[in-house]
Coordinates of C-alpha atoms in Angstrom, one line a residue:
M1 CA -6.3 19.5 27.3
N2 CA -6.4 21.6 24.1
T3 CA -9.4 21.5 21.9
V4 CA -9.8 22.1 18.2
Q5 CA -11.3 25.5 17.5
S6 CA -12.6 25.5 14.0
D7 CA -13.6 28.7 12.2
T8 CA -17.2 29.5 11.4
S9 CA -16.9 28.1 7.9
S10 CA -16.1 24.6 9.1
T11 CA -19.6 23.3 8.7
S12 CA -19.5 24.1 5.0
R13 CA -16.2 22.2 4.7
D14 CA -17.4 19.0 6.4
A15 CA -18.1 16.5 3.7
T16 CA -21.3 14.6 3.3
Y17 CA -22.3 11.7 1.1
V18 CA -25.5 9.9 0.5
N19 CA -25.5 6.1 0.3
G20 CA -28.9 5.0 1.6
S21 CA -28.6 7.5 4.4
E22 CA -26.7 10.7 4.9
L23 CA -23.4 10.3 6.7
T24 CA -20.8 12.9 7.6
L25 CA -17.1 13.0 7.9
D26 CA -17.7 13.2 11.6
H27 CA -19.6 9.9 11.6
Y28 CA -16.8 8.3 9.4
S29 CA -14.1 9.6 11.8
R30 CA -15.9 8.2 14.9
K31 CA -16.2 4.8 13.2
I32 CA -12.6 4.5 12.0
F33 CA -11.0 5.9 15.2
K34 CA -13.4 4.4 17.7
S35 CA -10.6 2.2 19.1
L36 CA -8.8 5.3 20.4
R37 CA -9.3 5.2 24.1
R38 CA -9.3 8.9 25.0
I39 CA -11.6 11.7 23.8
D40 CA -8.7 14.0 23.0
Q41 CA -7.1 11.3 20.8
R42 CA -10.4 11.0 18.8
T43 CA -10.7 14.7 18.6
W44 CA -7.2 15.1 17.1
A45 CA -7.7 12.2 14.8
H46 CA -10.7 13.9 13.3
A47 CA -8.8 17.2 13.1
Y48 CA -5.9 15.6 11.3
L49 CA -8.3 13.8 8.9
R50 CA -10.1 17.1 8.1
G51 CA -6.8 18.9 7.7
L52 CA -5.7 16.3 5.1
L53 CA -8.9 16.8 3.2
I54 CA -9.2 20.6 3.2
T55 CA -5.6 21.8 3.1
S56 CA -4.2 22.3 -0.4
G57 CA -0.5 22.1 -1.2
K58 CA 2.0 20.7 1.3
K59 CA 0.4 19.1 4.3
S60 CA 2.9 19.6 7.1
V61 CA 1.6 19.2 10.6
R62 CA 1.8 23.0 11.0
R63 CA -0.3 23.7 8.0
L64 CA -2.9 21.1 9.0
A65 CA -3.1 22.5 12.5
T66 CA -3.6 26.0 11.1
A67 CA -6.3 24.8 8.7
V68 CA -8.5 23.3 11.5
S69 CA -7.8 25.5 14.5
R70 CA -7.0 29.1 15.6
D71 CA -5.3 27.9 18.8
P72 CA -1.5 28.4 18.5
S73 CA -1.0 25.3 20.6
A74 CA -2.7 23.1 18.1
V75 CA 0.5 22.5 16.2
Q76 CA 2.2 20.9 19.2
S77 CA -0.9 19.0 20.1
L78 CA -1.3 17.6 16.6
R79 CA 2.4 16.7 16.4
Q80 CA 2.1 14.9 19.8
F81 CA -0.9 13.0 18.6
V82 CA 0.7 11.7 15.5
S83 CA 4.3 11.0 16.8
L84 CA 3.9 10.0 20.4
S85 CA 0.3 9.3 21.4
P86 CA -0.2 5.6 22.2
W87 CA -2.9 4.5 19.8
D88 CA -3.0 1.2 17.9
F89 CA -2.4 1.4 14.1
D90 CA -3.7 -2.2 13.6
E91 CA -7.0 -1.5 15.2
V92 CA -7.6 1.6 13.1
M93 CA -6.7 -0.2 9.9
G94 CA -8.9 -3.0 10.9
E95 CA -11.9 -0.6 11.2
L96 CA -10.9 0.9 7.8
T97 CA -10.8 -2.5 6.2
Q98 CA -14.3 -3.3 7.5
W99 CA -15.6 0.0 6.2
V100 CA -14.2 -0.8 2.8
A101 CA -15.4 -4.4 2.9
D102 CA -19.0 -3.1 3.4
H103 CA -18.7 -1.6 -0.1
R104 CA -18.1 -5.1 -1.6
P105 CA -14.6 -4.8 -3.0
A106 CA -13.5 -6.9 -6.0
P107 CA -11.8 -10.2 -5.1
V108 CA -8.3 -8.8 -5.7
W109 CA -5.8 -7.9 -3.0
S110 CA -3.2 -5.6 -4.6
I111 CA 0.1 -5.0 -2.7
G112 CA 2.0 -1.9 -3.7
R113 CA 5.0 0.1 -2.6
A114 CA 5.4 3.6 -1.3
V115 CA 8.8 5.0 -1.9
L116 CA 9.2 8.1 0.3
P117 CA 12.3 10.2 -0.4
K118 CA 13.9 11.7 2.6
R119 CA 16.8 14.0 3.4
G120 CA 19.5 12.9 5.8
D121 CA 19.5 9.7 7.9
R122 CA 17.1 10.5 10.7
S123 CA 13.8 9.3 9.4
V124 CA 13.0 5.8 10.6
G125 CA 14.1 3.1 8.1
V126 CA 15.7 5.5 5.6
H127 CA 18.2 3.8 3.4
R128 CA 19.6 3.7 -0.1
Y129 CA 17.1 1.9 -2.4
F130 CA 17.1 1.4 -6.2
D131 CA 13.7 2.3 -7.5
V132 CA 13.0 0.3 -10.6
P133 CA 10.3 2.6 -12.2
S134 CA 12.5 5.7 -12.0
A135 CA 15.8 3.7 -12.5
R136 CA 17.3 5.8 -9.7
T137 CA 18.9 5.1 -6.4
L138 CA 17.0 7.1 -3.7
N139 CA 17.5 7.9 -0.1
C140 CA 14.1 6.9 1.2
Q141 CA 11.7 5.0 3.4
L142 CA 10.1 2.0 1.8
G143 CA 6.6 0.9 2.7
L144 CA 4.5 -1.9 1.5
G145 CA 0.7 -1.5 1.5
S146 CA -2.5 -3.5 0.9
F147 CA -5.1 -2.1 -1.5
L148 CA -8.7 -3.2 -2.1
C149 CA -10.5 -2.6 -5.4
V150 CA -13.9 -0.9 -5.1
G151 CA -15.4 -0.2 -8.5
A152 CA -12.9 1.7 -10.6
T153 CA -10.8 2.8 -7.7
Q154 CA -8.4 1.2 -5.1
V155 CA -8.1 2.2 -1.5
P156 CA -5.3 1.4 1.0
V157 CA -6.2 -0.7 4.1
D158 CA -2.8 -1.7 5.6
W159 CA 0.9 -0.8 5.6
C160 CA 4.2 -2.1 6.8
L161 CA 7.6 -0.3 7.0
Y162 CA 10.6 -2.1 5.6
L163 CA 13.5 -1.8 8.1
P164 CA 16.9 -2.8 6.6
T165 CA 19.4 -4.6 8.9
T166 CA 21.3 -1.3 9.3
W167 CA 18.4 -0.1 11.4
I168 CA 17.4 -3.4 13.0
Q169 CA 21.0 -4.1 14.2
D170 CA 21.7 -0.5 15.5
P171 CA 20.7 0.0 19.1
K172 CA 21.1 3.7 19.0
R173 CA 18.9 4.1 15.9
R174 CA 16.3 1.8 17.4
R175 CA 16.2 3.8 20.6
E176 CA 16.0 7.2 18.9
A177 CA 13.2 6.1 16.5
R178 CA 11.5 4.1 19.3
I179 CA 11.4 0.9 17.3
P180 CA 9.8 -1.9 19.4
A181 CA 12.0 -4.7 20.7
S182 CA 9.7 -7.1 18.9
E183 CA 10.5 -5.7 15.5
K184 CA 12.8 -8.0 13.6
Y185 CA 14.3 -7.9 10.1
Q186 CA 11.9 -9.1 7.4
P187 CA 12.6 -9.2 3.7
L188 CA 10.0 -7.8 1.3
W189 CA 8.5 -11.2 0.5
A190 CA 7.9 -11.8 4.2
H191 CA 6.3 -8.4 4.6
A192 CA 4.0 -9.2 1.7
L193 CA 2.9 -12.5 3.3
G194 CA 2.3 -10.6 6.6
L195 CA 0.0 -8.2 4.8
V196 CA -1.9 -11.2 3.3
D197 CA -2.2 -12.9 6.6
R198 CA -3.6 -9.7 8.2
L199 CA -6.1 -9.2 5.5
S200 CA -7.2 -12.8 5.8
A201 CA -7.8 -12.3 9.5
R202 CA -9.8 -9.1 9.0
T203 CA -12.0 -10.3 6.1
S204 CA -14.1 -13.3 5.3
S205 CA -12.7 -13.6 1.8
T206 CA -11.2 -17.0 1.0
S207 CA -11.0 -16.5 -2.7
S208 CA -9.3 -13.2 -3.2
V209 CA -6.4 -13.1 -5.7
V210 CA -3.1 -11.6 -4.4
L211 CA -1.5 -9.2 -6.9
V212 CA 2.0 -8.0 -6.2
D213 CA 5.2 -6.8 -8.0
M214 CA 8.2 -8.8 -6.7
S215 CA 10.3 -8.4 -9.9
D216 CA 13.3 -7.2 -7.8
E217 CA 13.0 -9.8 -5.0
P218 CA 15.7 -12.5 -5.5
D219 CA 13.9 -14.8 -3.0
V220 CA 10.4 -14.5 -4.5
G221 CA 10.1 -18.3 -4.4
Y222 CA 9.5 -18.0 -0.6
L223 CA 6.5 -15.8 -1.3
L224 CA 5.1 -18.1 -4.0
H225 CA 5.4 -21.2 -1.9
G226 CA 4.0 -19.2 1.1
L227 CA 0.9 -18.2 -0.9
A228 CA 0.5 -21.8 -2.2
K229 CA 0.6 -23.1 1.3
R230 CA -2.1 -20.6 2.3
R231 CA -4.2 -21.7 -0.7
R232 CA -4.2 -18.2 -2.0
D233 CA -4.3 -17.6 -5.8
F234 CA -1.9 -15.0 -7.0
V235 CA -0.7 -13.0 -9.9
V236 CA 2.9 -12.0 -9.1
M237 CA 5.5 -10.1 -11.2
V238 CA 8.6 -12.2 -10.9
P239 CA 12.3 -11.6 -11.7
P240 CA 13.4 -12.7 -15.2
H241 CA 15.9 -15.1 -13.6
L242 CA 13.3 -17.0 -11.7
A243 CA 13.9 -20.8 -12.2
V244 CA 11.0 -22.6 -13.7
L245 CA 10.3 -26.1 -15.1
H246 CA 8.4 -26.3 -18.4
A247 CA 5.3 -28.5 -17.8
G248 CA 4.7 -31.6 -19.8
E249 CA 8.3 -32.5 -20.7
G250 CA 9.0 -35.2 -18.2
A251 CA 11.6 -33.9 -15.7
P252 CA 13.4 -31.2 -17.5
A253 CA 16.2 -29.1 -16.1
P254 CA 15.0 -25.7 -14.7
V255 CA 15.6 -22.6 -16.9
S256 CA 15.1 -19.0 -16.2
A257 CA 11.6 -17.5 -16.8
R258 CA 13.0 -15.2 -19.5
T259 CA 14.8 -18.0 -21.4
L260 CA 11.6 -20.1 -21.4
I261 CA 9.2 -17.3 -22.4
L262 CA 11.5 -16.3 -25.3
S263 CA 11.2 -19.8 -26.7
Q264 CA 7.4 -19.6 -26.9
G265 CA 5.3 -18.3 -29.8
A266 CA 3.0 -15.3 -29.2
E267 CA -0.8 -15.6 -29.1
T268 CA -3.3 -12.7 -29.4
A269 CA -5.3 -11.8 -26.4
V270 CA -8.1 -9.2 -26.0
V271 CA -7.4 -7.5 -22.7
P272 CA -10.2 -5.5 -21.0
L273 CA -9.1 -2.1 -19.8
T274 CA -10.3 -0.2 -16.7
N275 CA -12.1 2.4 -18.8
G276 CA -14.3 -0.2 -20.3
Q277 CA -12.4 -0.4 -23.6
Q278 CA -10.3 -3.3 -24.9
R279 CA -6.9 -3.8 -26.2
I280 CA -5.5 -6.5 -28.5
T281 CA -2.0 -7.5 -27.4
P282 CA 0.5 -10.3 -28.2
I283 CA 1.2 -12.4 -25.2
Q284 CA 3.8 -15.2 -24.7
T285 CA 2.9 -17.8 -22.2
S286 CA 3.8 -21.2 -20.9
L287 CA 2.6 -23.6 -18.3
V288 CA 5.3 -24.3 -15.7
H289 CA 6.1 -25.8 -12.3
L290 CA 8.4 -24.3 -9.7
P291 CA 11.4 -26.4 -8.5
D292 CA 10.6 -27.4 -4.9
N293 CA 13.9 -29.0 -3.9
P294 CA 17.5 -27.9 -4.1
H295 CA 18.0 -29.8 -7.3
G296 CA 14.9 -28.5 -9.0
R297 CA 13.8 -32.0 -10.2
S298 CA 10.4 -32.4 -8.4
P299 CA 7.5 -30.5 -10.0
G300 CA 5.0 -28.8 -7.8
P301 CA 1.6 -27.2 -8.7
L302 CA 0.9 -26.1 -12.2
Y303 CA 1.4 -22.3 -12.9
R304 CA 1.2 -20.1 -15.9
L305 CA 4.1 -17.9 -16.8
F306 CA 3.3 -15.0 -19.2
T307 CA 4.5 -11.7 -20.5
E308 CA 3.1 -9.1 -22.9
R309 CA 5.4 -8.8 -26.0
G310 CA 6.5 -5.3 -26.7
P311 CA 8.0 -3.7 -29.8
N312 CA 10.7 -5.5 -31.6
R313 CA 9.6 -8.7 -29.9
V314 CA 11.1 -7.6 -26.5
P315 CA 9.2 -9.2 -23.6
G316 CA 7.7 -7.0 -20.9
P317 CA 7.5 -7.8 -17.2
M318 CA 7.3 -11.5 -16.3
W319 CA 4.2 -12.7 -14.5
L320 CA 3.5 -15.9 -12.7
T321 CA 0.0 -16.9 -11.7
S322 CA -1.7 -19.8 -10.0
L323 CA -4.7 -19.2 -12.2
A324 CA -3.2 -21.6 -14.8
H325 CA -6.5 -22.6 -16.3
Q326 CA -8.1 -19.1 -16.5
P327 CA -8.1 -17.3 -19.9
V328 CA -4.8 -15.5 -20.2
A329 CA -6.7 -12.2 -21.1
E330 CA -8.5 -12.3 -17.7
V331 CA -5.3 -12.9 -15.8
R332 CA -3.6 -10.1 -17.8
S333 CA -6.4 -7.7 -16.8
I334 CA -5.7 -8.5 -13.1
A335 CA -2.0 -7.8 -13.6
A336 CA -3.0 -4.5 -15.2
L337 CA -4.4 -3.4 -11.8
Q338 CA -0.8 -3.0 -10.5
N339 CA -0.6 0.2 -12.6
E340 CA -3.7 1.4 -10.8
T341 CA -2.1 0.7 -7.5
M342 CA 0.9 2.8 -8.4
A343 CA -1.4 5.6 -9.5
V344 CA -3.1 5.5 -6.2
V345 CA 0.2 5.8 -4.3
G346 CA 1.1 8.7 -6.6
S347 CA -2.2 10.4 -5.8
M348 CA -1.7 10.0 -2.1
E349 CA 1.8 11.6 -2.5
Q350 CA 0.5 14.5 -4.5
D351 CA -2.8 15.3 -2.8
F352 CA -2.9 13.7 0.6
G353 CA 0.4 14.5 2.2
L354 CA 2.0 11.0 2.0
L355 CA 5.4 12.6 1.5
D356 CA 5.0 15.5 3.9
F357 CA 5.6 13.9 7.2
E358 CA 9.2 13.7 8.4
G359 CA 8.6 10.3 10.0
R360 CA 11.4 10.1 12.5
S361 CA 9.6 7.7 14.8
F362 CA 8.4 4.2 14.1
L363 CA 5.0 4.9 15.7
G364 CA 4.7 8.3 13.9
W365 CA 5.2 6.7 10.5
Y366 CA 2.4 4.1 11.1
H367 CA 0.1 6.8 12.5
H368 CA 0.6 9.1 9.6
M369 CA 0.0 6.2 7.1
A370 CA -3.2 5.3 8.9
L371 CA -4.5 8.9 8.7
V372 CA -3.5 9.5 5.1
S373 CA -5.2 6.1 4.2
A374 CA -8.4 7.1 6.0
A375 CA -8.5 10.5 4.2
Y376 CA -7.9 8.9 0.8
T377 CA -10.5 6.3 1.4
F378 CA -13.1 8.8 2.5
R379 CA -12.5 11.0 -0.6
C380 CA -12.6 8.1 -3.0
L381 CA -15.7 6.3 -1.6
H382 CA -17.8 9.2 -0.4
G383 CA -16.5 12.3 -2.2
F384 CA -15.6 15.6 -0.5
T385 CA -16.8 19.1 -1.4
S386 CA -14.7 21.9 0.0
T387 CA -15.8 25.4 -1.2
S388 CA -13.4 27.2 1.1
S389 CA -10.2 25.1 0.8
R390 CA -8.4 27.8 -1.2
T391 CA -9.2 30.4 1.5
T392 CA -8.2 28.0 4.3
A393 CA -4.9 27.3 2.5
H394 CA -4.3 31.0 2.1
Q395 CA -4.9 31.6 5.8
A396 CA -2.6 28.7 6.7
R397 CA 0.4 30.3 5.0

């Protein structure tokens, strides 16, 4: 078995933080990866975690291995650990969730997307995907992640990989990527519900609000009804064409969310910002029901549809929330957290190697996401001081 041979400056690079008692990266790693059965697995998990934290620039497996060990065989060992070693993603993320839960996160569960551009067609799940924020069609992997809000930051605690039918129905692709036989096709709304169910099982929170952007999901109604069935409050960005019923008008015909919201006058709301400041903004809003039968005539629960009116009276993204009786400014401040989720994903891409793993195997993709999430969470919640990262990065080249 290979062992990690760190250089003599490794002690100065191990992070420490103080929160009642001094804890080290080593302690954090032992806790998060305690479900790994073998000593060598836990050793390489710690090595990969340290590598992500101390390596600047691109975080390929080779550069991570060079940063934490002088042994030339470390590259192969680290690659084997991430791509092939049989350790359980769910157990690791369960430990990470509990670690974050101990820091008393806010009662908002944000679900965000990671769009991971790839070259070629070998990376598991890669497909052509229209990315709304960039207005581009990308060749990429698409992941959906759960984020918990702790103070002014958000941290990732779960992931799922979207596999289009072109992968699910292709035996050769499944075999080469080692996709389990149990893995079936799920649309994005079903993946989102799965993330909610896993967080519900891992935490004791029964009142957390689910926040998610589903503005490009044509079947978002299944998600909304699924959350209502689970008695989960939500703030969901919905497609403009979502059919809604205006509340209080007897049994009106359903109309699109955009059509209804454009017919409403604007009200002024003072929206709190994450930096402690406030912003006065015009908001158009209406109380609505969702059609719950094929003819759209039977109203269900009461919801609030709202949008922030932009320049020239152009409506912004459409939001639907079950918090119909909450002040609209409070609900709008929850919706604003979606931008923070996107920023977290961007930081993970830029500074934590989210984009730097080729991800050809199903298992490897999940393992890499777990390790990047653990590194990001440690940095955000406990800080990390690395006086020799630049030197290490230079040595790794």
